[in-house]
Short mmCIF file of C-alpha atoms in Angstrom, two decimals:
data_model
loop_
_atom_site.label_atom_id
_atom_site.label_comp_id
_atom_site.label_asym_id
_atom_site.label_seq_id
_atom_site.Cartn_x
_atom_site.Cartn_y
_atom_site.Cartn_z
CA UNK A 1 0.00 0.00 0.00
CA UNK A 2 1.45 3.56 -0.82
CA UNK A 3 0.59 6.64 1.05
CA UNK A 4 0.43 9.99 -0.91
CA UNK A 5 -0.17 13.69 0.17
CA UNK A 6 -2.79 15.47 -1.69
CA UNK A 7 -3.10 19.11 -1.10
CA UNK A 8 -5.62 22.06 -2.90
CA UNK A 9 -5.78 25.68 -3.44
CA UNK A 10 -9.10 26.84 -1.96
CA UNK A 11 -11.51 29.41 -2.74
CA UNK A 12 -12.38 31.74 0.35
CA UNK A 13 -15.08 31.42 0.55
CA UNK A 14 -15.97 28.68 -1.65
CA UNK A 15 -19.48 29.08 -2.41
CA UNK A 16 -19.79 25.49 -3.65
CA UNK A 17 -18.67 23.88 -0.42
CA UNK A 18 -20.80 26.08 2.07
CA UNK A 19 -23.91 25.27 -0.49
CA UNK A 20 -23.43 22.07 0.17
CA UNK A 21 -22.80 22.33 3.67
CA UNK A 22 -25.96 24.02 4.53
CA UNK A 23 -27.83 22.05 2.56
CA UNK A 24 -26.93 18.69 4.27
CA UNK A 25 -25.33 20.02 7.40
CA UNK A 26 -25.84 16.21 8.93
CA UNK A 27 -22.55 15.23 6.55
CA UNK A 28 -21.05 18.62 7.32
CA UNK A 29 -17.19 18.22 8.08
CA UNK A 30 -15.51 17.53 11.16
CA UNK A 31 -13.97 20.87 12.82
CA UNK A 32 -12.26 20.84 15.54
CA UNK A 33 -11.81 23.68 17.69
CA UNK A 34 -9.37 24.19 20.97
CA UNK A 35 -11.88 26.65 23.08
CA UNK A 36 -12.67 27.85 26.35
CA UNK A 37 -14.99 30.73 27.33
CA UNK A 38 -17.64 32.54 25.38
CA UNK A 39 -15.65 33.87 22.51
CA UNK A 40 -16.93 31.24 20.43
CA UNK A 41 -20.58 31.08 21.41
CA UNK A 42 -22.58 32.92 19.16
CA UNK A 43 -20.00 30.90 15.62
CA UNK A 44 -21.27 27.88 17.66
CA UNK A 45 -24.85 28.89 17.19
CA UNK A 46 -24.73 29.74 13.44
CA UNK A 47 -22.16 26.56 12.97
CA UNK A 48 -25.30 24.01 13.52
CA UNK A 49 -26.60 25.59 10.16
CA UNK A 50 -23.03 24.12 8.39
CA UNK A 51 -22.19 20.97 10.16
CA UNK A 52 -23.83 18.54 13.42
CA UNK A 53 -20.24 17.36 13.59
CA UNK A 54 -18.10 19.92 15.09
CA UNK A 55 -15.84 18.61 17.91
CA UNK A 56 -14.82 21.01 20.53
CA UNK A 57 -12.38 20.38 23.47
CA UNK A 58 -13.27 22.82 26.47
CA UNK A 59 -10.81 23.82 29.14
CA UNK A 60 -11.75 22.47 32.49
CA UNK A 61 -10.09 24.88 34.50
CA UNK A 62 -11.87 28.06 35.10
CA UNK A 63 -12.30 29.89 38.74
CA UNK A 64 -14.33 32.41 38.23
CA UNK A 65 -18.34 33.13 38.48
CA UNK A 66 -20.96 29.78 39.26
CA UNK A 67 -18.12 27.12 38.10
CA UNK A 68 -15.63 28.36 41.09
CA UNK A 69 -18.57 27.78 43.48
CA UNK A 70 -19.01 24.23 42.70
CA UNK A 71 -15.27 23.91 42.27
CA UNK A 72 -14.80 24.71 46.16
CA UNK A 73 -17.72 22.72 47.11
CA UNK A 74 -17.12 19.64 45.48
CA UNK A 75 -13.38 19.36 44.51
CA UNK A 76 -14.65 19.44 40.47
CA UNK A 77 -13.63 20.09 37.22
CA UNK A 78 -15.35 23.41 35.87
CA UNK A 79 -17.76 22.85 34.06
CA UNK A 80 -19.47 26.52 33.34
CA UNK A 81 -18.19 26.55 29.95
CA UNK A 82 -19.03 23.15 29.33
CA UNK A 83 -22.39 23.45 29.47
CA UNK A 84 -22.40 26.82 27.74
CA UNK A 85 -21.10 25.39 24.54
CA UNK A 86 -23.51 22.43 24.86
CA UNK A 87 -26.28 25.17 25.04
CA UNK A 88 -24.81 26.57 22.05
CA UNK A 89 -24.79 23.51 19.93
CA UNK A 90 -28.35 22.54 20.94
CA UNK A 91 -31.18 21.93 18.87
CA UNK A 92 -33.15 25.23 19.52
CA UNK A 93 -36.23 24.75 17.25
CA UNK A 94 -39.71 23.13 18.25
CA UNK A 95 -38.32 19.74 16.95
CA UNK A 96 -35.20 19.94 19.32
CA UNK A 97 -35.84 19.53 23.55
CA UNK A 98 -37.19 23.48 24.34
CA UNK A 99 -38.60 22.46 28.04
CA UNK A 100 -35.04 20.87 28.80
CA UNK A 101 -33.02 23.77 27.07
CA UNK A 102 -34.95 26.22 28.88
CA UNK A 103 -34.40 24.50 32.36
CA UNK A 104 -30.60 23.65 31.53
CA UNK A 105 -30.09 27.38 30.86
CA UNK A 106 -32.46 28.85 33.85
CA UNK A 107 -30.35 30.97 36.61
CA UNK A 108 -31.09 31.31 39.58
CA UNK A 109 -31.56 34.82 41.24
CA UNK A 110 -28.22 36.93 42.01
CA UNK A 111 -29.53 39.17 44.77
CA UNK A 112 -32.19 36.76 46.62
CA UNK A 113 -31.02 34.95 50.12
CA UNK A 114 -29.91 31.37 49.61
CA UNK A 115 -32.79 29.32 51.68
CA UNK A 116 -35.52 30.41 49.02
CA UNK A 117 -32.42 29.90 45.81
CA UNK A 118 -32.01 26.37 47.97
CA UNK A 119 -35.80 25.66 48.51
CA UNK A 120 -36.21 26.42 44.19
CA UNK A 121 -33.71 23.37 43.36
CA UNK A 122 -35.97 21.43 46.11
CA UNK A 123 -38.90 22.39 43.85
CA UNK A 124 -37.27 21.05 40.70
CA UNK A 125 -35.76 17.65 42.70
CA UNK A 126 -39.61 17.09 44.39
CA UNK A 127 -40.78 17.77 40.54
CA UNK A 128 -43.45 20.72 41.52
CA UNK A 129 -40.93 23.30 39.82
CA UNK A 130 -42.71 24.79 36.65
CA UNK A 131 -39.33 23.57 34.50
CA UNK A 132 -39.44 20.32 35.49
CA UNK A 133 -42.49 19.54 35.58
CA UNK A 134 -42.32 20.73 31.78
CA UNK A 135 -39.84 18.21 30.86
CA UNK A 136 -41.37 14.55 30.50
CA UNK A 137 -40.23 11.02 32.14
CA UNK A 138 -38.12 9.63 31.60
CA UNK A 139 -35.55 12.69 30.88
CA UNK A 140 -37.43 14.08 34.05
CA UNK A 141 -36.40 11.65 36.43
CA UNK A 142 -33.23 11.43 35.90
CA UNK A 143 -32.64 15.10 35.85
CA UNK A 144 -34.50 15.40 39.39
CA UNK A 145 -32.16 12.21 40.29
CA UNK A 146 -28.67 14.70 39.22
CA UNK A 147 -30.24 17.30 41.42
CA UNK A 148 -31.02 14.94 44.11
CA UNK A 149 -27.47 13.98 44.23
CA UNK A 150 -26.21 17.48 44.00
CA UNK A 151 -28.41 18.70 46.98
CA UNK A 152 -27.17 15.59 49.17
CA UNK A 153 -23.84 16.54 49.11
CA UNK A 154 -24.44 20.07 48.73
CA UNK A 155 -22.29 22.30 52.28
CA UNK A 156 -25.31 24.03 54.11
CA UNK A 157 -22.84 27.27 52.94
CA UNK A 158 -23.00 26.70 49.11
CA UNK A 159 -23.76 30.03 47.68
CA UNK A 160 -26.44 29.38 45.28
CA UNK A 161 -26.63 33.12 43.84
CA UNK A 162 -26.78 33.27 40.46
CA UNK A 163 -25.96 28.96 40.07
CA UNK A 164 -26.42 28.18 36.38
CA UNK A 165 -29.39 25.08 36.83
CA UNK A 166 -27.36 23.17 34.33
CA UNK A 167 -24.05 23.28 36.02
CA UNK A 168 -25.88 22.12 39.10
CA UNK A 169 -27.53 19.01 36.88
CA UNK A 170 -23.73 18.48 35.95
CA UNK A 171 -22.20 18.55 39.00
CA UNK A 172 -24.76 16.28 40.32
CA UNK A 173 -24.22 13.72 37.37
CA UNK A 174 -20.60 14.37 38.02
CA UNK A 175 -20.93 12.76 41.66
CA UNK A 176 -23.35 9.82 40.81
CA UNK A 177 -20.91 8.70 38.25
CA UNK A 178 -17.94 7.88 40.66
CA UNK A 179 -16.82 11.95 40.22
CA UNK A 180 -15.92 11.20 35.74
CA UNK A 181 -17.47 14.10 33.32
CA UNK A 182 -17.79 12.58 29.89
CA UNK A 183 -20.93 10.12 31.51
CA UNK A 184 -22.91 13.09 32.56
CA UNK A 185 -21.86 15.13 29.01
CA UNK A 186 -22.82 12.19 26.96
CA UNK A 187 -26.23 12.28 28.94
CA UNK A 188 -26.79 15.86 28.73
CA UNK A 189 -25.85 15.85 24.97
CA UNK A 190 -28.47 13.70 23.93
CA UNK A 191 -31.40 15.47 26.12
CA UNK A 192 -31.14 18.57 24.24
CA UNK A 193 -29.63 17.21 20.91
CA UNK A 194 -26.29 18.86 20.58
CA UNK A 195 -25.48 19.25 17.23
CA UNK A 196 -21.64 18.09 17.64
CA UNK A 197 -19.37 16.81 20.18
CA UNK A 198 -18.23 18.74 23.24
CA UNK A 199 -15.51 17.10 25.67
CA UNK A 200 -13.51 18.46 28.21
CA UNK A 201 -9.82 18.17 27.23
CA UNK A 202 -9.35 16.59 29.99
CA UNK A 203 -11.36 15.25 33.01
CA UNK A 204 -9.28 16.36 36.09
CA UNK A 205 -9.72 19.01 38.81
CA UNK A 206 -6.36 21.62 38.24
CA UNK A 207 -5.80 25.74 37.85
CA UNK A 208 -3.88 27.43 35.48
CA UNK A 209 -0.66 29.41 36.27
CA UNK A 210 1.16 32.07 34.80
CA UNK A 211 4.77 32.81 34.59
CA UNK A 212 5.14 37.20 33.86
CA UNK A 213 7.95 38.90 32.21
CA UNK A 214 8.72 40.07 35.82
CA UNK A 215 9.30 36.60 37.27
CA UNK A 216 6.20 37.15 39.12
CA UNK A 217 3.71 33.78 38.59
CA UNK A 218 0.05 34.33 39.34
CA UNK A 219 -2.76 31.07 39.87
CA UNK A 220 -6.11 30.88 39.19
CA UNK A 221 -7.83 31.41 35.74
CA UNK A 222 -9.93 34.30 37.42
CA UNK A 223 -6.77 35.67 38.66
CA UNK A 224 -5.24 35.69 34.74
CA UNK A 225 -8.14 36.83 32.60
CA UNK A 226 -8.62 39.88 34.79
CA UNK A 227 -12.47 39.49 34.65
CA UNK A 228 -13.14 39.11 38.75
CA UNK A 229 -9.52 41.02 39.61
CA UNK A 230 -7.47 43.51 38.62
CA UNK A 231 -5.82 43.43 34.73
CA UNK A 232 -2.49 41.79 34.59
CA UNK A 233 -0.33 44.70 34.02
CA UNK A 234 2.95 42.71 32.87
CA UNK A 235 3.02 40.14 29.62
CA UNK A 236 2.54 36.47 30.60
CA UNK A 237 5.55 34.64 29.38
CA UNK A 238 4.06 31.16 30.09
CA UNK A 239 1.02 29.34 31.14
CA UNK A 240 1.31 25.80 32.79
CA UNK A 241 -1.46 23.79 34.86
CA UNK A 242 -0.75 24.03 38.92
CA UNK A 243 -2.06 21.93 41.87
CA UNK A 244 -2.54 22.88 45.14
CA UNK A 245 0.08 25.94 43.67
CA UNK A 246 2.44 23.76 42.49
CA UNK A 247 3.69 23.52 39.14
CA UNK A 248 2.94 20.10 37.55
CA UNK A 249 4.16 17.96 34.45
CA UNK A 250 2.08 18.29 31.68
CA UNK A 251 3.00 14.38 30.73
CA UNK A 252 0.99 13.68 33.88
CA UNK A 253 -2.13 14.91 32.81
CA UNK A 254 -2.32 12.79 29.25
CA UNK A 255 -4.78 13.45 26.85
CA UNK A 256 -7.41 10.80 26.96
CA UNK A 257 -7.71 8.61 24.12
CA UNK A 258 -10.98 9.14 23.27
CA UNK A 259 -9.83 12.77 22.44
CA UNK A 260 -6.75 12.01 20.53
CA UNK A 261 -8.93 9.80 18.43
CA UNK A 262 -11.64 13.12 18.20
CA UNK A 263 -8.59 14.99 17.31
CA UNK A 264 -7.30 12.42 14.70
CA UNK A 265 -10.76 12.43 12.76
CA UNK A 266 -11.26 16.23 12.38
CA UNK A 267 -11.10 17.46 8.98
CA UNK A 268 -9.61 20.59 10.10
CA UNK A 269 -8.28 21.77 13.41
CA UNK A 270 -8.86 25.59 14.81
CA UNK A 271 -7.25 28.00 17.44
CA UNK A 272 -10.75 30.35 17.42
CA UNK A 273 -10.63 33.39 18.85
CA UNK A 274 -11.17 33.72 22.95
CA UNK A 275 -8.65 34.63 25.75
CA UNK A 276 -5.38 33.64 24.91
CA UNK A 277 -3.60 31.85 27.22
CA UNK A 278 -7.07 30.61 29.58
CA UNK A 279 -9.13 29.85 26.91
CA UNK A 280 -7.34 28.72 23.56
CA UNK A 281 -3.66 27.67 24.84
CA UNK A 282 -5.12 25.96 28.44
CA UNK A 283 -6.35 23.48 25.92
CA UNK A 284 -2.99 22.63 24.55
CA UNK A 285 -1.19 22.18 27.40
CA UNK A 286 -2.23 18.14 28.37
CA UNK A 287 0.18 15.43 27.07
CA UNK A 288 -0.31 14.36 23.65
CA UNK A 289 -1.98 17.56 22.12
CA UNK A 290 1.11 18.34 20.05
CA UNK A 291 2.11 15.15 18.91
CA UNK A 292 -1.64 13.92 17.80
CA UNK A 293 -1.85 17.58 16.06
CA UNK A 294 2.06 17.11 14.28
CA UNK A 295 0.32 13.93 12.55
CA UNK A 296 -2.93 14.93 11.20
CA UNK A 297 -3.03 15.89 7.55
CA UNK A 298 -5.61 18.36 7.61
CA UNK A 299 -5.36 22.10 8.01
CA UNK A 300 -4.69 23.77 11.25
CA UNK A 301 -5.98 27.73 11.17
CA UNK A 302 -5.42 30.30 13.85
CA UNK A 303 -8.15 33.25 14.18
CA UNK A 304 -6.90 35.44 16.14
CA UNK A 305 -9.15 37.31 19.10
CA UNK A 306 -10.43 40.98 17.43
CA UNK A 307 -10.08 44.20 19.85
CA UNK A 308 -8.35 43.97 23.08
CA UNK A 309 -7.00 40.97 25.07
CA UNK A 310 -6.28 41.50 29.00
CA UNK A 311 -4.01 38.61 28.43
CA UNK A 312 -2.43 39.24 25.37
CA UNK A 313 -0.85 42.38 26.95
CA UNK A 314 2.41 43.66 24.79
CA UNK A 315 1.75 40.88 22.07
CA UNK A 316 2.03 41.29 18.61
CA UNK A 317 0.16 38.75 16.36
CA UNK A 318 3.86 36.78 15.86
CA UNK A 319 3.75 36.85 19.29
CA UNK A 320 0.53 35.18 20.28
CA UNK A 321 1.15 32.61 17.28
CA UNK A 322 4.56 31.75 19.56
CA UNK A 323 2.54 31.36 22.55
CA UNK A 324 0.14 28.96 20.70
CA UNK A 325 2.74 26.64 19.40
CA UNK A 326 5.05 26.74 22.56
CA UNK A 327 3.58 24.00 23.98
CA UNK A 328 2.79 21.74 21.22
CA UNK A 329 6.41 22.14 20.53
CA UNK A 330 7.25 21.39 23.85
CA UNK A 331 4.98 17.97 23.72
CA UNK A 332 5.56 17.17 19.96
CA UNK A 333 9.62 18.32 19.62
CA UNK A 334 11.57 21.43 19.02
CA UNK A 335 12.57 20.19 15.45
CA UNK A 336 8.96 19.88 14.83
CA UNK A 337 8.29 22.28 11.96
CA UNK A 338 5.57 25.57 12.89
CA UNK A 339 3.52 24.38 9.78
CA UNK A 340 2.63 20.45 10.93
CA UNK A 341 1.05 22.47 14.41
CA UNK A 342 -0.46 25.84 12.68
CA UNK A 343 -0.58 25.58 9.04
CA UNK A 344 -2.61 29.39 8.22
CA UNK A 345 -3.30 32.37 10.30
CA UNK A 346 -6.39 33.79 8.82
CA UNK A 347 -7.15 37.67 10.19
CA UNK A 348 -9.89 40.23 9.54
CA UNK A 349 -8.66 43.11 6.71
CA UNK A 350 -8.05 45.48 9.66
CA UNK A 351 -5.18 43.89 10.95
CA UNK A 352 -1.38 45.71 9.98
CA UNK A 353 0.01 43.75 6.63
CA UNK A 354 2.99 44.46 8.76
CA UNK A 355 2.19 42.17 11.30
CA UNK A 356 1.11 39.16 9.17
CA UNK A 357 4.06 39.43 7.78
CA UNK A 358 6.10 39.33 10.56
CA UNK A 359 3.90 36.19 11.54
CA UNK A 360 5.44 34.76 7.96
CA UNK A 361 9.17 35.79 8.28
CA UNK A 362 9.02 34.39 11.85
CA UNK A 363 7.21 30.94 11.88
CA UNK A 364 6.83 30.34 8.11
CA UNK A 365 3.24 30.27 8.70
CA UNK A 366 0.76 31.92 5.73
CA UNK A 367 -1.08 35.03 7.47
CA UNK A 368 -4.00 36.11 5.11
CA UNK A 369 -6.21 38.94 5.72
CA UNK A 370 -9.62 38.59 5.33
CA UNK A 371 -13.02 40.90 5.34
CA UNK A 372 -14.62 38.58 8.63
CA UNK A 373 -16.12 41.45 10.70
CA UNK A 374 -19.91 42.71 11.01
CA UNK A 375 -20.04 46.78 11.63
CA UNK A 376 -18.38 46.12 14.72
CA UNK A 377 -14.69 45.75 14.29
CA UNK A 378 -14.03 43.91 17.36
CA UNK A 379 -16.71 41.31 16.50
CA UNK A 380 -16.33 38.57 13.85
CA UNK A 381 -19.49 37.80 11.35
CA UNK A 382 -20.30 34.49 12.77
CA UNK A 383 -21.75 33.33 9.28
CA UNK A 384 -18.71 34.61 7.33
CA UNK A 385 -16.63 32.92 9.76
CA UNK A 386 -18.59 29.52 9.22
CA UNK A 387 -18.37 29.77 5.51
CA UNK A 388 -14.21 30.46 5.81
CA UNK A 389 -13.73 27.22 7.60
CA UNK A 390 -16.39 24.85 5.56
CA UNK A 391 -14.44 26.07 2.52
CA UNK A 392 -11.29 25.13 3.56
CA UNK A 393 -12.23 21.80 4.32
#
């Protein structure tokens, strides 16, 4: 048997491909992206139109808002962002699961006192709650049984301000499947019919650390993006994963197998846009990522974040590209070539020629400059970002 390397100049967009892609988006192409937060949500929401088979690996270490709170309580993975992209990817019409979607995504009360916020998730385990008793058996009982287990275990201190109804239906299937994520994902993937796959890169409970220019190091994703403390006001240098504030191997926290295989089968790989280092590099940072990336065949594209980054302080596009493939390089090898981890950088017309070019002269990476924003410079066009990477496929 002989193996041989195709390639092909594509057509941005290529209205032939996204035809065909929105007209059968069940055989849509595999893309997989390397996301976080909420950068991505709304190209998650138009992507259903292109494709059901997205595959998207979500960092599991955020600290800030409703995921920190169940973090403390039950030694946990985040899983905030999680269930946001799940959201996202749901089937939203009358044909999809509205009564579940609508419960999943139901928050309860910021400024209300906890025993009422307590006695609501009572409501919905007892099944007298409006939402659930919208939703019908047997979907019903086994979200009241999630609950259940969440409010057993529960600390008579949890701060239920605000909680996110589906992170506490996670964190409850979390515990009654001996403490393992993908179970409870799975689950919740198939009650609201997620168009796509969404995984947590990994399944274990660690933070994020920075190393600064300074020498300083900072922990805690809250702590980096800046959102729930005060702007880092020196360039990160480094990220790497931390436990209990130590620094840890990445080779001890492998990527599964199930997601090198996810990673293996994409038709194309992408760095979207989102926080740098918390959102889009966190992801890359687990044994394995680099090497499984270094021997796929398909094309890798980086879109870079639009407007201003809190945690891309001082860095210029070349710069943030460096960040991206510093750790792949450090899984996959040095002498591992830029272009088998990141083969394009693809960036909206605004950004400086200059600095695409730089990103050329410096990693030998093609930089292309595209027209990808709505009115609003510092927001992609969700739909013109859809078509870019259906085309390229």
């Amino acid at each position: 048997m002989t193996k041989i390397t195709l390639t092909r100049s594509a057509q941005l967009p290529d209205d032939l491909r996204v035809a065909r892609a929105l007209s059968a988006p069940h055989l849509g192409p595999r893309i997989l992206f390397f996301s976080g937060g909420s950068a991505l949500t709304k190209v998650s929401r138009a992507l259903k139109s292109y494709t059901y088979n997205s595959a998207h690996l979500i960092t599991p270490f955020d600290s800030g808002g409703s995921s920190q709170v169940l973090r403390e309580a039950f030694d946990m993975p985040a899983v905030g962002d999680l269930r946001s992209r799940l959201m996202a990817l749901a089937d939203e019409s009358d044909l999809g699961q509205p009564d579940i979607y609508a419960l999943f995504s139901h928050r309860l009360a910021k400024d209300a006192p906890s025993p009422p916020l307590r006695g609501e998730v009572e409501a919905l385990v007892a099944g007298t709650h409006p939402l659930i008793k919208a939703v019908s058996s047997p979907v019903g009982l086994l979200i009241r049984d999630f609950l259940r287990e969440f409010l057993v275990a529960a600390p008579m201190t949890f701060d239920y301000r605000g909680a996110s109804i589906g992170n506490l239906i996670l964190a409850g299937g979390y515990l009654a499947h001996g403490r393992q994520l993908e179970p409870v994902l799975f689950l919740m993937s198939k009650m609201v019919d997620v168009r796509g796959t969404v995984r947590g890169v990994v399944d274990c409970n660690l933070q994020l650390g920075v190393e600064l220019a300074d020498g300083r190091r900072i922990h805690g994703q809250r702590q980096i993006s800046g959102k729930e403390a005060a702007p880092i006001d020196t360039p990160i240098t480094r990220l790497f994963l931390c436990q209990q504030g130590q620094e840890i191997d990445p080779a001890s926290v492998p990527l599964p197998k199930r997601n090198r295989k996810l990673i293996r089968q994409a038709d194309l790989i992408c760095y979207p846009p989102g926080s740098l280092f918390s959102s889009v590099v966190a992801n890359l940072l687990p044994g394995g990522v680099g090497r499984t990336i270094a021997r796929c065949e398909v094309p890798k594209v980086y879109v870079p974040s639009l407007g201003t980054d809190p945690e891309a302080l001082g860095l210029r596009l070349a710069d943030r590209v460096a960040a991206i493939l510093a750790p792949l390089r450090a899984d996959a090898g040095m002498d591992v070539p830029a272009t088998r981890l990141m083969s394009h950088v693809l960036c909206d017309g605004s950004e400086d020629p200059a600095a695409c070019a730089e990103v050329t002269e410096r990693h030998g990476i093609p930089c292309q400059r595209l027209p990808l924003t709505t009115d609003d410079p510092e927001r992609y066009d969700r739909d013109r970002i859809c078509a870019l990477l259906v085309s390229m496929v």
